[in-house]
Amino acid sequence: MTKPAQAAPDCLQERVILVTGAGSGLGREAALTYARHGATVALLGRNEKKLEAIYDEILASGGAEPAMFPFDLGAADEGGFERLAGTVSYHLKRLDGILHSAAAFYSLTPLYLQTLEQWNTLMKVNLAAPFALTKACLPLLRESPDASVIFTGETHGHKPGAYWGGYAVSKSALEALTTILSEELEQTLNVRVNTLIPGPVNSPLRRKTHPGEMPEQLPQMEDLMPWYVWLMGPDSSDVRGQIIECARQG
Ligand SMILES: NC(=O)c1ccc[n+]([C@@H]2O[C@H](COP(=O)([O-])OP(=O)(O)OC[C@H]3O[C@@H](n4cnc5c(N)ncnc54)[C@H](OP(=O)(O)O)[C@@H]3O)[C@@H](O)[C@H]2O)c1
């Protein structure tokens, strides 16, 4: 798999795409990029002010009016995810993709310093919430002619190592979820599920995990957007159950 070529400027026209973690970092960058490619984006995050800022930015640049869903993935129960899917259906009428970009992270520490409470949050936000949100939205996604679900993986979930703890475990399990769900959707050709691993990138999380790095020497978030657009759009409609490492592909 080579780095995708520039997608057609209107390749996401008519599509409705839900982006979690849309208030900052890669989620924000992807939501803006999807809107530029014609999508109507549904912005999900905890911080209403951040969502409003990106809502305004999309409108100011001539994009389709987004929807905003202030929502705490760590606090929701199954009914909450179902109500959220119902609200998306009611207001937007359709759903053609989900980018799961939200993530919880504490710090890099040995396991003996990590707490059960932290692990519960990491597993809930990074793993159980993507499962529950996707499950709740599946009926809507099944109605789309070409729906794409993207989980956001992590280099150190793909190859776990010391000090990455519950964060890496949650991201590692996302890869298992990708395989399981993708196999279960084998007959549902219009819904595909993949994991995208950004790799080193000048994003807010990277600054927490690698505070000593020079951010300007890293790939920038916009450099990764061809991957995000390609995997969400029609050019990847036959790509299913893959774990895609952006950095490895160049
Ligand atoms: N090496 C790699 O492969 C690599 C590198 C960088 C990032 N990543 C992954 O890429 C994704 C984006 O990372 P980023 O650097 O862009 O980080 P970021 O800016 O910190 O984005 C994370 C987002 O998740 C949201 N979030 C956290 N907890 C939430 C909750 N309980 N409910 C709803 N939203 C919640 C945050 O919203 P608030 O504003 O409310 O906190 C924030 O907008 C993550 O999944 C990360 O693991 C991977």
PDB file of C-alpha atoms and ligand atoms in Angstrom:
ATOM      1  CA  MET A   1       0.000   0.000   0.000  1.00  0.00           C
ATOM      2  CA  THR A   2       1.581   3.272  -1.072  1.00  0.00           C
ATOM      3  CA  LYS A   3       0.750   6.772   0.107  1.00  0.00           C
ATOM      4  CA  PRO A   4      -2.530   7.738  -1.532  1.00  0.00           C
ATOM      5  CA  ALA A   5      -2.553  10.249  -4.334  1.00  0.00           C
ATOM      6  CA  GLN A   6      -4.425  13.513  -3.915  1.00  0.00           C
ATOM      7  CA  ALA A   7      -8.138  12.704  -3.781  1.00  0.00           C
ATOM      8  CA  ALA A   8     -10.702  14.458  -5.939  1.00  0.00           C
ATOM      9  CA  PRO A   9     -11.705  17.736  -4.236  1.00  0.00           C
ATOM     10  CA  ASP A  10     -15.356  16.659  -4.001  1.00  0.00           C
ATOM     11  CA  CYS A  11     -14.767  12.982  -3.161  1.00  0.00           C
ATOM     12  CA  LEU A  12     -16.778  13.183   0.086  1.00  0.00           C
ATOM     13  CA  GLN A  13     -19.695  15.133  -1.381  1.00  0.00           C
ATOM     14  CA  GLU A  14     -23.107  13.988  -0.059  1.00  0.00           C
ATOM     15  CA  ARG A  15     -21.438  12.046   2.766  1.00  0.00           C
ATOM     16  CA  VAL A  16     -22.106  12.531   6.457  1.00  0.00           C
ATOM     17  CA  ILE A  17     -19.089  11.746   8.623  1.00  0.00           C
ATOM     18  CA  LEU A  18     -18.947  11.594  12.408  1.00  0.00           C
ATOM     19  CA  VAL A  19     -15.583  12.548  13.902  1.00  0.00           C
ATOM     20  CA  THR A  20     -14.784  11.919  17.577  1.00  0.00           C
ATOM     21  CA  GLY A  21     -12.123  14.040  19.219  1.00  0.00           C
ATOM     22  CA  ALA A  22     -13.020  16.722  16.689  1.00  0.00           C
ATOM     23  CA  GLY A  23     -12.115  19.579  19.016  1.00  0.00           C
ATOM     24  CA  SER A  24      -8.357  19.208  18.655  1.00  0.00           C
ATOM     25  CA  GLY A  25      -5.420  17.531  16.967  1.00  0.00           C
ATOM     26  CA  LEU A  26      -5.896  14.977  14.232  1.00  0.00           C
ATOM     27  CA  GLY A  27      -9.675  14.806  14.758  1.00  0.00           C
ATOM     28  CA  ARG A  28      -9.962  18.541  14.204  1.00  0.00           C
ATOM     29  CA  GLU A  29      -7.635  18.490  11.191  1.00  0.00           C
ATOM     30  CA  ALA A  30      -9.567  15.558   9.674  1.00  0.00           C
ATOM     31  CA  ALA A  31     -12.965  17.187  10.274  1.00  0.00           C
ATOM     32  CA  LEU A  32     -11.805  20.372   8.505  1.00  0.00           C
ATOM     33  CA  THR A  33     -10.308  18.318   5.667  1.00  0.00           C
ATOM     34  CA  TYR A  34     -13.447  16.181   5.255  1.00  0.00           C
ATOM     35  CA  ALA A  35     -15.562  19.340   5.134  1.00  0.00           C
ATOM     36  CA  ARG A  36     -13.235  20.786   2.464  1.00  0.00           C
ATOM     37  CA  HIS A  37     -13.837  17.620   0.418  1.00  0.00           C
ATOM     38  CA  GLY A  38     -17.581  18.148   0.527  1.00  0.00           C
ATOM     39  CA  ALA A  39     -18.683  16.151   3.588  1.00  0.00           C
ATOM     40  CA  THR A  40     -21.147  17.234   6.221  1.00  0.00           C
ATOM     41  CA  VAL A  41     -19.289  16.568   9.445  1.00  0.00           C
ATOM     42  CA  ALA A  42     -20.729  15.706  12.835  1.00  0.00           C
ATOM     43  CA  LEU A  43     -18.300  17.000  15.436  1.00  0.00           C
ATOM     44  CA  LEU A  44     -18.073  15.055  18.694  1.00  0.00           C
ATOM     45  CA  GLY A  45     -16.017  16.147  21.690  1.00  0.00           C
ATOM     46  CA  ARG A  46     -16.300  17.061  25.346  1.00  0.00           C
ATOM     47  CA  ASN A  47     -15.487  20.731  24.971  1.00  0.00           C
ATOM     48  CA  GLU A  48     -18.325  22.747  23.448  1.00  0.00           C
ATOM     49  CA  LYS A  49     -16.193  25.866  22.910  1.00  0.00           C
ATOM     50  CA  LYS A  50     -13.651  23.929  20.841  1.00  0.00           C
ATOM     51  CA  LEU A  51     -16.472  22.407  18.778  1.00  0.00           C
ATOM     52  CA  GLU A  52     -17.983  25.839  18.208  1.00  0.00           C
ATOM     53  CA  ALA A  53     -14.618  27.161  16.964  1.00  0.00           C
ATOM     54  CA  ILE A  54     -14.301  24.446  14.338  1.00  0.00           C
ATOM     55  CA  TYR A  55     -17.999  24.779  13.451  1.00  0.00           C
ATOM     56  CA  ASP A  56     -17.372  28.478  12.709  1.00  0.00           C
ATOM     57  CA  GLU A  57     -14.196  27.704  10.775  1.00  0.00           C
ATOM     58  CA  ILE A  58     -16.016  25.232   8.512  1.00  0.00           C
ATOM     59  CA  LEU A  59     -18.875  27.655   7.844  1.00  0.00           C
ATOM     60  CA  ALA A  60     -16.458  30.531   7.185  1.00  0.00           C
ATOM     61  CA  SER A  61     -14.601  28.463   4.590  1.00  0.00           C
ATOM     62  CA  GLY A  62     -17.835  27.656   2.752  1.00  0.00           C
ATOM     63  CA  GLY A  63     -18.298  24.085   3.990  1.00  0.00           C
ATOM     64  CA  ALA A  64     -21.643  22.407   4.641  1.00  0.00           C
ATOM     65  CA  GLU A  65     -23.137  23.273   8.022  1.00  0.00           C
ATOM     66  CA  PRO A  66     -21.706  20.805  10.543  1.00  0.00           C
ATOM     67  CA  ALA A  67     -23.527  19.268  13.504  1.00  0.00           C
ATOM     68  CA  MET A  68     -22.101  19.452  17.004  1.00  0.00           C
ATOM     69  CA  PHE A  69     -22.363  16.724  19.616  1.00  0.00           C
ATOM     70  CA  PRO A  70     -20.853  17.657  22.975  1.00  0.00           C
ATOM     71  CA  PHE A  71     -20.434  14.197  24.468  1.00  0.00           C
ATOM     72  CA  ASP A  72     -18.224  12.515  27.063  1.00  0.00           C
ATOM     73  CA  LEU A  73     -17.202   9.111  25.737  1.00  0.00           C
ATOM     74  CA  GLY A  74     -15.915   8.157  29.167  1.00  0.00           C
ATOM     75  CA  ALA A  75     -19.218   8.773  30.910  1.00  0.00           C
ATOM     76  CA  ALA A  76     -21.760   7.352  28.454  1.00  0.00           C
ATOM     77  CA  ASP A  77     -23.593   4.079  28.974  1.00  0.00           C
ATOM     78  CA  GLU A  78     -25.020   1.904  26.224  1.00  0.00           C
ATOM     79  CA  GLY A  79     -28.283   3.873  26.193  1.00  0.00           C
ATOM     80  CA  GLY A  80     -26.279   7.091  25.796  1.00  0.00           C
ATOM     81  CA  PHE A  81     -24.553   5.769  22.679  1.00  0.00           C
ATOM     82  CA  GLU A  82     -27.892   4.617  21.268  1.00  0.00           C
ATOM     83  CA  ARG A  83     -29.470   8.020  21.922  1.00  0.00           C
ATOM     84  CA  LEU A  84     -26.490   9.680  20.237  1.00  0.00           C
ATOM     85  CA  ALA A  85     -26.929   7.488  17.144  1.00  0.00           C
ATOM     86  CA  GLY A  86     -30.657   8.332  17.202  1.00  0.00           C
ATOM     87  CA  THR A  87     -29.847  12.047  17.298  1.00  0.00           C
ATOM     88  CA  VAL A  88     -27.442  11.697  14.354  1.00  0.00           C
ATOM     89  CA  SER A  89     -30.160   9.859  12.428  1.00  0.00           C
ATOM     90  CA  TYR A  90     -32.839  12.417  13.322  1.00  0.00           C
ATOM     91  CA  HIS A  91     -30.792  15.502  12.409  1.00  0.00           C
ATOM     92  CA  LEU A  92     -28.551  14.270   9.607  1.00  0.00           C
ATOM     93  CA  LYS A  93     -30.697  11.454   8.155  1.00  0.00           C
ATOM     94  CA  ARG A  94     -27.696   9.349   7.155  1.00  0.00           C
ATOM     95  CA  LEU A  95     -24.188   8.320   8.167  1.00  0.00           C
ATOM     96  CA  ASP A  96     -21.404   7.327   5.768  1.00  0.00           C
ATOM     97  CA  GLY A  97     -18.433   7.123   8.067  1.00  0.00           C
ATOM     98  CA  ILE A  98     -16.987   7.418  11.554  1.00  0.00           C
ATOM     99  CA  LEU A  99     -13.469   8.554  12.356  1.00  0.00           C
ATOM    100  CA  HIS A 100     -12.700   7.523  15.925  1.00  0.00           C
ATOM    101  CA  SER A 101      -9.917   9.952  16.835  1.00  0.00           C
ATOM    102  CA  ALA A 102     -10.674  10.712  20.511  1.00  0.00           C
ATOM    103  CA  ALA A 103      -8.263   9.207  22.987  1.00  0.00           C
ATOM    104  CA  ALA A 104      -7.484   9.328  26.674  1.00  0.00           C
ATOM    105  CA  PHE A 105      -3.841   9.363  27.764  1.00  0.00           C
ATOM    106  CA  TYR A 106      -2.160   9.986  31.121  1.00  0.00           C
ATOM    107  CA  SER A 107       1.622   9.743  30.995  1.00  0.00           C
ATOM    108  CA  LEU A 108       4.341   7.243  30.218  1.00  0.00           C
ATOM    109  CA  THR A 109       4.935   5.369  33.472  1.00  0.00           C
ATOM    110  CA  PRO A 110       5.735   1.838  34.611  1.00  0.00           C
ATOM    111  CA  LEU A 111       2.688  -0.345  35.242  1.00  0.00           C
ATOM    112  CA  TYR A 112       3.169  -0.276  39.010  1.00  0.00           C
ATOM    113  CA  LEU A 113       2.454   3.449  39.001  1.00  0.00           C
ATOM    114  CA  GLN A 114      -0.716   3.154  36.904  1.00  0.00           C
ATOM    115  CA  THR A 115      -4.069   2.878  38.654  1.00  0.00           C
ATOM    116  CA  LEU A 116      -7.174   0.824  38.020  1.00  0.00           C
ATOM    117  CA  GLU A 117      -9.133   4.043  37.686  1.00  0.00           C
ATOM    118  CA  GLN A 118      -6.804   5.228  34.896  1.00  0.00           C
ATOM    119  CA  TRP A 119      -7.048   1.857  33.157  1.00  0.00           C
ATOM    120  CA  ASN A 120     -10.849   1.952  33.352  1.00  0.00           C
ATOM    121  CA  THR A 121     -10.858   5.359  31.653  1.00  0.00           C
ATOM    122  CA  LEU A 122      -8.323   4.309  29.005  1.00  0.00           C
ATOM    123  CA  MET A 123     -10.297   1.160  28.162  1.00  0.00           C
ATOM    124  CA  LYS A 124     -13.599   3.041  28.148  1.00  0.00           C
ATOM    125  CA  VAL A 125     -12.581   6.011  25.985  1.00  0.00           C
ATOM    126  CA  ASN A 126     -10.076   4.310  23.683  1.00  0.00           C
ATOM    127  CA  LEU A 127     -11.695   0.914  23.204  1.00  0.00           C
ATOM    128  CA  ALA A 128     -15.188   0.380  24.627  1.00  0.00           C
ATOM    129  CA  ALA A 129     -16.516   3.716  23.342  1.00  0.00           C
ATOM    130  CA  PRO A 130     -15.399   3.091  19.726  1.00  0.00           C
ATOM    131  CA  PHE A 131     -17.055  -0.336  19.988  1.00  0.00           C
ATOM    132  CA  ALA A 132     -20.298   0.993  21.493  1.00  0.00           C
ATOM    133  CA  LEU A 133     -20.543   4.003  19.170  1.00  0.00           C
ATOM    134  CA  THR A 134     -19.912   1.874  16.089  1.00  0.00           C
ATOM    135  CA  LYS A 135     -22.430  -0.718  17.273  1.00  0.00           C
ATOM    136  CA  ALA A 136     -25.082   1.935  17.900  1.00  0.00           C
ATOM    137  CA  CYS A 137     -24.459   3.510  14.468  1.00  0.00           C
ATOM    138  CA  LEU A 138     -24.314   0.261  12.486  1.00  0.00           C
ATOM    139  CA  PRO A 139     -27.973   0.338  11.402  1.00  0.00           C
ATOM    140  CA  LEU A 140     -27.361   3.823   9.905  1.00  0.00           C
ATOM    141  CA  LEU A 141     -24.039   2.808   8.352  1.00  0.00           C
ATOM    142  CA  ARG A 142     -25.668  -0.234   6.743  1.00  0.00           C
ATOM    143  CA  GLU A 143     -28.007   2.113   4.879  1.00  0.00           C
ATOM    144  CA  SER A 144     -25.081   3.972   3.299  1.00  0.00           C
ATOM    145  CA  PRO A 145     -23.911   2.862  -0.146  1.00  0.00           C
ATOM    146  CA  ASP A 146     -20.277   3.064   0.987  1.00  0.00           C
ATOM    147  CA  ALA A 147     -19.569   3.451   4.710  1.00  0.00           C
ATOM    148  CA  SER A 148     -16.111   3.564   6.269  1.00  0.00           C
ATOM    149  CA  VAL A 149     -15.279   3.162   9.952  1.00  0.00           C
ATOM    150  CA  ILE A 150     -11.762   4.234  10.919  1.00  0.00           C
ATOM    151  CA  PHE A 151     -10.297   3.414  14.315  1.00  0.00           C
ATOM    152  CA  THR A 152      -7.179   5.393  15.195  1.00  0.00           C
ATOM    153  CA  GLY A 153      -4.389   3.097  16.316  1.00  0.00           C
ATOM    154  CA  GLU A 154      -1.042   3.853  17.811  1.00  0.00           C
ATOM    155  CA  THR A 155       2.483   2.744  16.970  1.00  0.00           C
ATOM    156  CA  HIS A 156       3.016   1.531  20.532  1.00  0.00           C
ATOM    157  CA  GLY A 157      -0.256  -0.380  20.495  1.00  0.00           C
ATOM    158  CA  HIS A 158       0.910  -2.157  17.347  1.00  0.00           C
ATOM    159  CA  LYS A 159       4.281  -2.918  18.933  1.00  0.00           C
ATOM    160  CA  PRO A 160       3.826  -2.529  22.699  1.00  0.00           C
ATOM    161  CA  GLY A 161       6.759  -1.645  24.902  1.00  0.00           C
ATOM    162  CA  ALA A 162       7.644  -0.649  28.441  1.00  0.00           C
ATOM    163  CA  TYR A 163       5.889   2.381  29.999  1.00  0.00           C
ATOM    164  CA  TRP A 164       3.114   2.629  27.399  1.00  0.00           C
ATOM    165  CA  GLY A 165       0.804   0.734  29.792  1.00  0.00           C
ATOM    166  CA  GLY A 166      -2.962   0.851  29.541  1.00  0.00           C
ATOM    167  CA  TYR A 167      -2.897   3.324  26.659  1.00  0.00           C
ATOM    168  CA  ALA A 168      -0.967   0.859  24.473  1.00  0.00           C
ATOM    169  CA  VAL A 169      -3.111  -2.072  25.638  1.00  0.00           C
ATOM    170  CA  SER A 170      -6.303  -0.222  24.695  1.00  0.00           C
ATOM    171  CA  LYS A 171      -4.882   0.647  21.260  1.00  0.00           C
ATOM    172  CA  SER A 172      -3.600  -2.884  20.734  1.00  0.00           C
ATOM    173  CA  ALA A 173      -7.103  -4.217  21.444  1.00  0.00           C
ATOM    174  CA  LEU A 174      -8.523  -1.794  18.858  1.00  0.00           C
ATOM    175  CA  GLU A 175      -6.623  -3.781  16.240  1.00  0.00           C
ATOM    176  CA  ALA A 176      -8.320  -6.966  17.462  1.00  0.00           C
ATOM    177  CA  LEU A 177     -11.674  -5.166  17.320  1.00  0.00           C
ATOM    178  CA  THR A 178     -10.915  -4.173  13.711  1.00  0.00           C
ATOM    179  CA  THR A 179     -10.294  -7.791  12.713  1.00  0.00           C
ATOM    180  CA  ILE A 180     -13.313  -9.190  14.576  1.00  0.00           C
ATOM    181  CA  LEU A 181     -15.783  -6.580  13.347  1.00  0.00           C
ATOM    182  CA  SER A 182     -14.440  -6.691   9.829  1.00  0.00           C
ATOM    183  CA  GLU A 183     -14.852 -10.467   9.670  1.00  0.00           C
ATOM    184  CA  GLU A 184     -18.379 -10.188  11.073  1.00  0.00           C
ATOM    185  CA  LEU A 185     -19.190  -7.643   8.357  1.00  0.00           C
ATOM    186  CA  GLU A 186     -17.725  -9.837   5.633  1.00  0.00           C
ATOM    187  CA  GLN A 187     -21.101 -10.102   3.903  1.00  0.00           C
ATOM    188  CA  THR A 188     -21.884  -6.413   4.437  1.00  0.00           C
ATOM    189  CA  LEU A 189     -19.893  -5.118   1.512  1.00  0.00           C
ATOM    190  CA  ASN A 190     -21.035  -1.517   1.942  1.00  0.00           C
ATOM    191  CA  VAL A 191     -19.509  -1.163   5.438  1.00  0.00           C
ATOM    192  CA  ARG A 192     -15.757  -1.479   5.976  1.00  0.00           C
ATOM    193  CA  VAL A 193     -13.676  -1.175   9.099  1.00  0.00           C
ATOM    194  CA  ASN A 194      -9.962  -0.386   9.291  1.00  0.00           C
ATOM    195  CA  THR A 195      -7.406   1.002  11.721  1.00  0.00           C
ATOM    196  CA  LEU A 196      -5.148   3.882  10.763  1.00  0.00           C
ATOM    197  CA  ILE A 197      -1.927   4.357  12.750  1.00  0.00           C
ATOM    198  CA  PRO A 198      -0.702   7.940  12.322  1.00  0.00           C
ATOM    199  CA  GLY A 199       2.856   7.305  13.542  1.00  0.00           C
ATOM    200  CA  PRO A 200       5.130  10.183  14.521  1.00  0.00           C
ATOM    201  CA  VAL A 201       3.272  13.438  13.848  1.00  0.00           C
ATOM    202  CA  ASN A 202       3.230  16.893  15.357  1.00  0.00           C
ATOM    203  CA  SER A 203      -0.052  16.390  17.202  1.00  0.00           C
ATOM    204  CA  PRO A 204      -1.033  17.332  20.775  1.00  0.00           C
ATOM    205  CA  LEU A 205      -0.701  13.765  22.021  1.00  0.00           C
ATOM    206  CA  ARG A 206       2.776  13.385  20.537  1.00  0.00           C
ATOM    207  CA  ARG A 207       3.892  16.446  22.496  1.00  0.00           C
ATOM    208  CA  LYS A 208       2.806  14.653  25.681  1.00  0.00           C
ATOM    209  CA  THR A 209       4.471  11.332  24.807  1.00  0.00           C
ATOM    210  CA  HIS A 210       7.679  12.825  23.369  1.00  0.00           C
ATOM    211  CA  PRO A 211       8.089  16.240  25.049  1.00  0.00           C
ATOM    212  CA  GLY A 212      11.784  16.494  24.089  1.00  0.00           C
ATOM    213  CA  GLU A 213      11.217  16.385  20.346  1.00  0.00           C
ATOM    214  CA  MET A 214      11.424  19.350  17.994  1.00  0.00           C
ATOM    215  CA  PRO A 215       7.820  19.487  16.703  1.00  0.00           C
ATOM    216  CA  GLU A 216       8.812  21.254  13.483  1.00  0.00           C
ATOM    217  CA  GLN A 217      11.014  18.276  12.534  1.00  0.00           C
ATOM    218  CA  LEU A 218       8.078  15.856  12.657  1.00  0.00           C
ATOM    219  CA  PRO A 219       5.553  15.223   9.890  1.00  0.00           C
ATOM    220  CA  GLN A 220       2.742  17.742  10.315  1.00  0.00           C
ATOM    221  CA  MET A 221      -0.901  16.755  10.765  1.00  0.00           C
ATOM    222  CA  GLU A 222      -1.869  18.012   7.304  1.00  0.00           C
ATOM    223  CA  ASP A 223       0.756  15.688   5.786  1.00  0.00           C
ATOM    224  CA  LEU A 224      -1.323  12.716   6.984  1.00  0.00           C
ATOM    225  CA  MET A 225      -4.631  13.954   5.633  1.00  0.00           C
ATOM    226  CA  PRO A 226      -4.347  12.158   2.260  1.00  0.00           C
ATOM    227  CA  TRP A 227      -4.545   8.910   4.285  1.00  0.00           C
ATOM    228  CA  TYR A 228      -7.576  10.090   6.249  1.00  0.00           C
ATOM    229  CA  VAL A 229      -9.417  11.190   3.092  1.00  0.00           C
ATOM    230  CA  TRP A 230      -8.498   8.100   1.102  1.00  0.00           C
ATOM    231  CA  LEU A 231      -9.593   5.687   3.844  1.00  0.00           C
ATOM    232  CA  MET A 232     -12.881   7.544   4.359  1.00  0.00           C
ATOM    233  CA  GLY A 233     -13.671   7.999   0.676  1.00  0.00           C
ATOM    234  CA  PRO A 234     -14.583   5.938  -2.372  1.00  0.00           C
ATOM    235  CA  ASP A 235     -10.998   5.180  -3.475  1.00  0.00           C
ATOM    236  CA  SER A 236     -10.584   2.665  -0.618  1.00  0.00           C
ATOM    237  CA  SER A 237     -13.956   0.949  -0.930  1.00  0.00           C
ATOM    238  CA  ASP A 238     -12.322  -2.489  -1.232  1.00  0.00           C
ATOM    239  CA  VAL A 239      -9.986  -2.027   1.767  1.00  0.00           C
ATOM    240  CA  ARG A 240     -11.298  -3.978   4.779  1.00  0.00           C
ATOM    241  CA  GLY A 241      -9.904  -5.175   8.080  1.00  0.00           C
ATOM    242  CA  GLN A 242      -6.503  -3.553   7.525  1.00  0.00           C
ATOM    243  CA  ILE A 243      -4.111  -2.056  10.046  1.00  0.00           C
ATOM    244  CA  ILE A 244      -2.479   0.750   8.100  1.00  0.00           C
ATOM    245  CA  GLU A 245       0.672   2.463   9.375  1.00  0.00           C
ATOM    246  CA  CYS A 246       1.008   5.853   7.679  1.00  0.00           C
ATOM    247  CA  ALA A 247       4.666   6.268   8.638  1.00  0.00           C
ATOM    248  CA  ARG A 248       5.649   2.825   7.327  1.00  0.00           C
ATOM    249  CA  GLN A 249       4.055   3.574   3.974  1.00  0.00           C
ATOM    250  CA  GLY A 250       5.771   6.966   3.655  1.00  0.00           C
TER     251      GLY A 250
HETATM  252  N1  LIG B   1       2.108   7.347  17.130  1.00  0.00           N
HETATM  253  C1  LIG B   1       0.863   7.283  16.714  1.00  0.00           C
HETATM  254  O1  LIG B   1       0.495   6.360  16.024  1.00  0.00           O
HETATM  255  C2  LIG B   1      -0.069   8.357  17.147  1.00  0.00           C
HETATM  256  C3  LIG B   1       0.461   9.610  17.303  1.00  0.00           C
HETATM  257  C4  LIG B   1      -0.419  10.624  17.663  1.00  0.00           C
HETATM  258  C5  LIG B   1      -1.783  10.354  17.891  1.00  0.00           C
HETATM  259  N2  LIG B   1      -2.252   9.106  17.745  1.00  0.00           N
HETATM  260  C6  LIG B   1      -3.685   8.851  17.950  1.00  0.00           C
HETATM  261  O2  LIG B   1      -4.374   9.818  17.168  1.00  0.00           O
HETATM  262  C7  LIG B   1      -5.564  10.239  17.825  1.00  0.00           C
HETATM  263  C8  LIG B   1      -5.598  11.759  17.953  1.00  0.00           C
HETATM  264  O3  LIG B   1      -4.498  12.182  18.736  1.00  0.00           O
HETATM  265  P1  LIG B   1      -4.127  13.736  18.877  1.00  0.00           P
HETATM  266  O4  LIG B   1      -2.681  13.843  18.996  1.00  0.00           O
HETATM  267  O5  LIG B   1      -4.860  14.499  17.859  1.00  0.00           O
HETATM  268  O6  LIG B   1      -4.679  14.030  20.350  1.00  0.00           O
HETATM  269  P2  LIG B   1      -5.616  15.151  20.994  1.00  0.00           P
HETATM  270  O7  LIG B   1      -5.508  16.453  20.315  1.00  0.00           O
HETATM  271  O8  LIG B   1      -5.337  15.063  22.454  1.00  0.00           O
HETATM  272  O9  LIG B   1      -7.053  14.581  20.651  1.00  0.00           O
HETATM  273  C9  LIG B   1      -7.717  13.720  21.474  1.00  0.00           C
HETATM  274  C10 LIG B   1      -9.147  14.183  21.499  1.00  0.00           C
HETATM  275  O10 LIG B   1      -9.891  13.219  22.248  1.00  0.00           O
HETATM  276  C11 LIG B   1     -10.849  13.941  22.970  1.00  0.00           C
HETATM  277  N3  LIG B   1     -11.277  13.189  24.138  1.00  0.00           N
HETATM  278  C12 LIG B   1     -10.512  12.717  25.139  1.00  0.00           C
HETATM  279  N4  LIG B   1     -11.277  12.120  26.058  1.00  0.00           N
HETATM  280  C13 LIG B   1     -12.563  12.227  25.613  1.00  0.00           C
HETATM  281  C14 LIG B   1     -13.819  11.829  26.133  1.00  0.00           C
HETATM  282  N5  LIG B   1     -13.931  11.225  27.327  1.00  0.00           N
HETATM  283  N6  LIG B   1     -14.940  12.088  25.430  1.00  0.00           N
HETATM  284  C15 LIG B   1     -14.858  12.738  24.237  1.00  0.00           C
HETATM  285  N7  LIG B   1     -13.699  13.155  23.695  1.00  0.00           N
HETATM  286  C16 LIG B   1     -12.562  12.907  24.383  1.00  0.00           C
HETATM  287  C17 LIG B   1     -10.163  15.226  23.382  1.00  0.00           C
HETATM  288  O11 LIG B   1     -11.159  16.176  23.659  1.00  0.00           O
HETATM  289  P3  LIG B   1     -11.044  17.212  24.881  1.00  0.00           P
HETATM  290  O12 LIG B   1     -10.690  18.492  24.232  1.00  0.00           O
HETATM  291  O13 LIG B   1     -12.399  17.196  25.464  1.00  0.00           O
HETATM  292  O14 LIG B   1     -10.003  16.699  25.836  1.00  0.00           O
HETATM  293  C18 LIG B   1      -9.351  15.547  22.142  1.00  0.00           C
HETATM  294  O15 LIG B   1     -10.088  16.376  21.277  1.00  0.00           O
HETATM  295  C19 LIG B   1      -5.610   9.501  19.141  1.00  0.00           C
HETATM  296  O16 LIG B   1      -6.459   8.392  19.014  1.00  0.00           O
HETATM  297  C20 LIG B   1      -4.164   9.070  19.365  1.00  0.00           C
HETATM  298  O17 LIG B   1      -4.083   7.915  20.152  1.00  0.00           O
HETATM  299  C21 LIG B   1      -1.430   8.100  17.373  1.00  0.00           C
END
